[in-house]
């Protein structure tokens, strides 16, 4: 730690322990623009895409570069920096799904022919922690580490069964369908009763999913195992078949456990 | 981007495009405390170790948790979050050293029996982008992604040969030995002439190293390939042998190229 300045400060005008620190949020937003598909950016492009002032972008980029999280390449193009490798190792150590569980995901994907994702809940979002792409050429719309909203999709329904009222309120506040906390709680109760969830076109038109909970020894929801693909392939008949397969795979992963969270 | 607020703001009192944004730097400092060896922290421990005010720590942790970069576990312990997985993928895609080059590192480590690291320069620091541990039970003091100072060690000497005066000035400002920019420039010229560098106990007492440059087609320094281990094993005779091996391996990696930076 380079500083021992302990003044109650920083940059959130309307402070309070639960408000996000604005410049940190902005720095993370900038970092989030760097993806495998959009690996390099100019300051101008970052400024235009972020809507931030150029001076702000310059200062944030400079800070992230000093920490090695961004990298100045040729012709003024900025890319992901080598400092991210440290987080890569840490993320792997902490979140890597056991090989046995990955094998279950591979088997599920192979038998159903669709993409399999494992999601955990993080506040009012879900994050993909493992993926096995289907053998068909589905568009790869979710990447490991991606944050997705909790208001839509089969995996979200499953994860909401493990959410407390505070999380449900946060989800309700973002829900484009305008569901209330009571509405979400009722839906969660239904999913809990059935032991799985199905969705068609909730988060993205034309995308369907079937999900089941991965639970710990006490039955608490740790993650959602989801099979996803184009709606035309998710007929009633296919969904019935998929449901049996996903539930079975989720039970097997529950027995194996995921990370230290089993 | 959640915000389009373009006011020239934020939290650096004495602004300017080159000054780090304080709360971003602090957030990254907090994140940096999470390592494989110290994987979980309480807010109290973070407060004590960082020297920051508890309210500051709470707000930074909250922001990092909202982005999934930190994770609240059992008994109020905080750990690395699943959002880091996104960075992990990005870092791997951008910085993964080609398998052929990794094989050269394995061969070098096997033949010399010491740990092999590949470093790139990032401003006034160097970052380890690849590692092959030696077969002897050396203490594992550097991890992939770790930032190390540029003022000490054989790899630093090699990387300084590719540094401009601005970087040399930044290194001189941090150098515990108090070398000047001119002094560093003279040392760099010497390393450039010899084509390799040797160090004994510069960064850490009892640790020695031999390093050589990985260069692009124009001869510009891309990285430093370094062999490191305990000083008692780096006798004059061993160093002579290691030097030949490290230089040869660095030449081979230069021909293979590392990432898009060859």
Coordinates of C-alpha atoms in Angstrom, one line a residue, chain A residues 1-12 15-36 39 49-53 55-56 58-60 62-71 74 79-96 120-123 125 127-130 143-147 166 222 260-261, chain B residues 1-12 15-36 39 49-53 55-56 58-60 62-71 74 79-96 120-123 125 127-130 143-147 166 222 260-261:
Chain A
X1 CA 0.0 0.0 0.0
X2 CA 1.6 3.2 -1.1
X3 CA -0.6 5.4 1.1
X4 CA -1.6 5.7 4.7
X5 CA -3.8 8.7 4.2
X6 CA -6.8 7.7 6.3
X7 CA -9.1 10.7 5.6
X8 CA -12.7 9.7 4.9
X9 CA -12.7 10.9 1.4
X10 CA -12.7 9.9 -2.2
X11 CA -14.9 10.9 -5.0
X12 CA -18.5 9.9 -4.4
X15 CA -21.0 9.2 -0.1
X16 CA -22.2 6.4 2.2
X17 CA -20.7 3.0 2.6
X18 CA -22.9 1.4 0.0
X19 CA -22.4 3.8 -2.9
X20 CA -20.0 2.8 -5.6
X21 CA -16.9 4.8 -5.9
X22 CA -17.4 6.6 -9.2
X23 CA -14.0 6.7 -10.6
X24 CA -13.4 3.0 -9.7
X25 CA -16.7 2.1 -11.4
X26 CA -15.6 4.1 -14.4
X27 CA -12.1 2.5 -14.5
X28 CA -13.8 -0.9 -14.4
X29 CA -16.2 0.1 -17.2
X30 CA -13.2 1.1 -19.3
X31 CA -11.5 -2.2 -18.6
X32 CA -14.7 -4.0 -19.5
X33 CA -14.5 -2.6 -23.1
X34 CA -11.4 -4.7 -23.7
X35 CA -12.6 -8.1 -24.9
X36 CA -11.2 -10.9 -27.1
X39 CA -8.8 -6.2 -28.0
X49 CA -17.7 4.7 -26.5
X50 CA -17.6 5.5 -22.8
X51 CA -19.2 9.0 -23.1
X52 CA -16.6 10.2 -20.6
X53 CA -14.5 13.3 -21.0
X55 CA -9.3 14.1 -19.8
X56 CA -11.1 11.5 -17.6
X58 CA -6.6 9.8 -20.2
X59 CA -6.3 9.8 -16.4
X60 CA -8.0 6.5 -15.9
X62 CA -2.8 6.2 -17.3
X63 CA -3.6 4.8 -13.9
X64 CA -4.5 1.4 -15.3
X65 CA -1.4 1.5 -17.4
X66 CA 0.8 2.3 -14.4
X67 CA -0.6 -0.9 -12.8
X68 CA 0.0 -2.9 -15.9
X69 CA -3.7 -3.6 -16.4
X70 CA -3.6 -1.8 -19.8
X71 CA -0.8 -1.7 -22.2
X74 CA 1.8 0.3 -31.6
X79 CA -4.7 -3.3 -25.1
X80 CA -5.1 -5.5 -22.0
X81 CA -1.9 -5.4 -19.9
X82 CA 0.2 -8.1 -18.4
X83 CA -0.8 -7.1 -14.9
X84 CA -4.1 -8.9 -15.6
X85 CA -2.2 -12.2 -15.5
X86 CA -2.0 -11.9 -11.7
X87 CA -5.8 -11.8 -11.5
X88 CA -6.0 -14.6 -14.0
X89 CA -4.1 -16.9 -11.6
X90 CA -6.1 -15.8 -8.6
X91 CA -9.4 -16.3 -10.4
X92 CA -8.3 -19.7 -11.6
X93 CA -7.2 -20.8 -8.2
X94 CA -10.4 -19.5 -6.5
X95 CA -13.0 -20.3 -9.2
X96 CA -11.7 -23.1 -11.3
X120 CA -23.1 -18.0 -9.8
X121 CA -25.0 -15.1 -8.3
X122 CA -23.1 -11.9 -7.6
X123 CA -25.4 -9.4 -6.0
X125 CA -26.2 -10.2 -11.5
X127 CA -21.6 -14.5 -13.6
X128 CA -20.6 -17.3 -15.9
X129 CA -17.8 -19.4 -14.2
X130 CA -17.6 -22.2 -16.6
X143 CA -18.1 -15.7 -22.1
X144 CA -16.7 -17.1 -18.8
X145 CA -16.5 -14.1 -16.4
X146 CA -19.3 -12.2 -18.1
X147 CA -21.9 -10.5 -16.0
X166 CA -32.2 -7.3 -0.6
X222 CA -24.5 -22.5 -5.0
X260 CA -14.4 -24.4 -1.9
X261 CA -18.1 -23.6 -2.1
Chain B
X1 CA -21.2 2.5 -19.7
X2 CA -23.7 3.5 -17.1
X3 CA -22.7 7.1 -17.1
X4 CA -22.4 9.8 -19.7
X5 CA -21.4 12.5 -17.2
X6 CA -18.5 14.2 -18.9
X7 CA -17.5 16.7 -16.3
X8 CA -13.7 17.0 -15.8
X9 CA -13.8 15.6 -12.3
X10 CA -12.9 12.8 -10.1
X11 CA -10.8 12.6 -7.1
X12 CA -7.2 13.6 -7.8
X15 CA -5.2 16.7 -11.4
X16 CA -3.4 16.5 -14.7
X17 CA -3.6 13.7 -17.2
X18 CA -0.6 11.9 -15.8
X19 CA -1.6 11.7 -12.2
X20 CA -3.1 8.4 -11.0
X21 CA -6.7 8.5 -10.0
X22 CA -6.5 8.0 -6.2
X23 CA -9.5 5.9 -5.6
X24 CA -8.7 3.6 -8.6
X25 CA -5.2 3.2 -7.3
X26 CA -6.6 2.3 -3.8
X27 CA -9.1 -0.1 -5.2
X28 CA -6.3 -1.9 -7.1
X29 CA -4.1 -1.9 -4.0
X30 CA -6.9 -3.6 -2.1
X31 CA -7.4 -6.2 -4.9
X32 CA -3.6 -6.8 -4.9
X33 CA -3.8 -8.0 -1.3
X34 CA -5.8 -11.0 -2.4
X35 CA -3.2 -13.7 -3.4
X36 CA -3.1 -17.5 -3.6
X39 CA -7.0 -15.7 -0.4
X49 CA -3.2 -3.7 6.3
X50 CA -4.1 -1.0 3.9
X51 CA -4.0 1.9 6.4
X52 CA -7.1 3.3 4.8
X53 CA -10.1 4.5 6.7
X55 CA -15.4 3.7 5.5
X56 CA -13.1 3.9 2.5
X58 CA -16.1 -0.5 2.9
X59 CA -17.0 1.6 -0.1
X60 CA -14.2 0.2 -2.3
X62 CA -18.6 -2.7 -2.0
X63 CA -17.9 -1.3 -5.5
X64 CA -15.5 -4.3 -6.3
X65 CA -18.2 -6.7 -5.0
X66 CA -20.9 -5.2 -7.2
X67 CA -18.6 -5.9 -10.2
X68 CA -18.0 -9.4 -9.0
X69 CA -14.3 -8.8 -8.5
X70 CA -14.6 -9.5 -4.8
X71 CA -16.9 -12.1 -3.2
X74 CA -18.7 -17.3 5.0
X79 CA -12.3 -13.4 -1.4
X80 CA -11.5 -13.0 -5.1
X81 CA -14.7 -12.8 -7.1
X82 CA -15.8 -14.6 -10.3
X83 CA -15.7 -11.4 -12.3
X84 CA -11.9 -11.8 -12.3
X85 CA -12.5 -14.8 -14.7
X86 CA -13.3 -12.3 -17.5
X87 CA -9.9 -10.7 -17.0
X88 CA -8.3 -14.1 -16.8
X89 CA -9.5 -14.9 -20.2
X90 CA -8.5 -11.6 -21.6
X91 CA -5.1 -11.8 -20.1
X92 CA -4.6 -15.3 -21.4
X93 CA -5.7 -14.4 -24.9
X94 CA -3.5 -11.3 -25.0
X95 CA -0.4 -12.5 -23.1
X96 CA -0.2 -16.2 -23.3
X120 CA 8.1 -7.4 -19.8
X121 CA 8.6 -3.8 -18.9
X122 CA 5.5 -1.8 -17.8
X123 CA 6.5 1.8 -17.1
X125 CA 8.2 -1.9 -13.3
X127 CA 5.9 -7.9 -14.9
X128 CA 6.4 -11.7 -15.0
X129 CA 4.4 -13.0 -17.9
X130 CA 5.6 -16.6 -17.9
X143 CA 4.3 -15.3 -9.6
X144 CA 3.1 -14.7 -13.1
X145 CA 1.5 -11.3 -13.2
X146 CA 3.6 -10.0 -10.3
X147 CA 5.0 -6.5 -10.6
X166 CA 11.2 9.1 -19.0
X222 CA 10.4 -7.1 -26.0
X260 CA 1.6 -10.3 -31.2
X261 CA 4.7 -8.5 -30.0

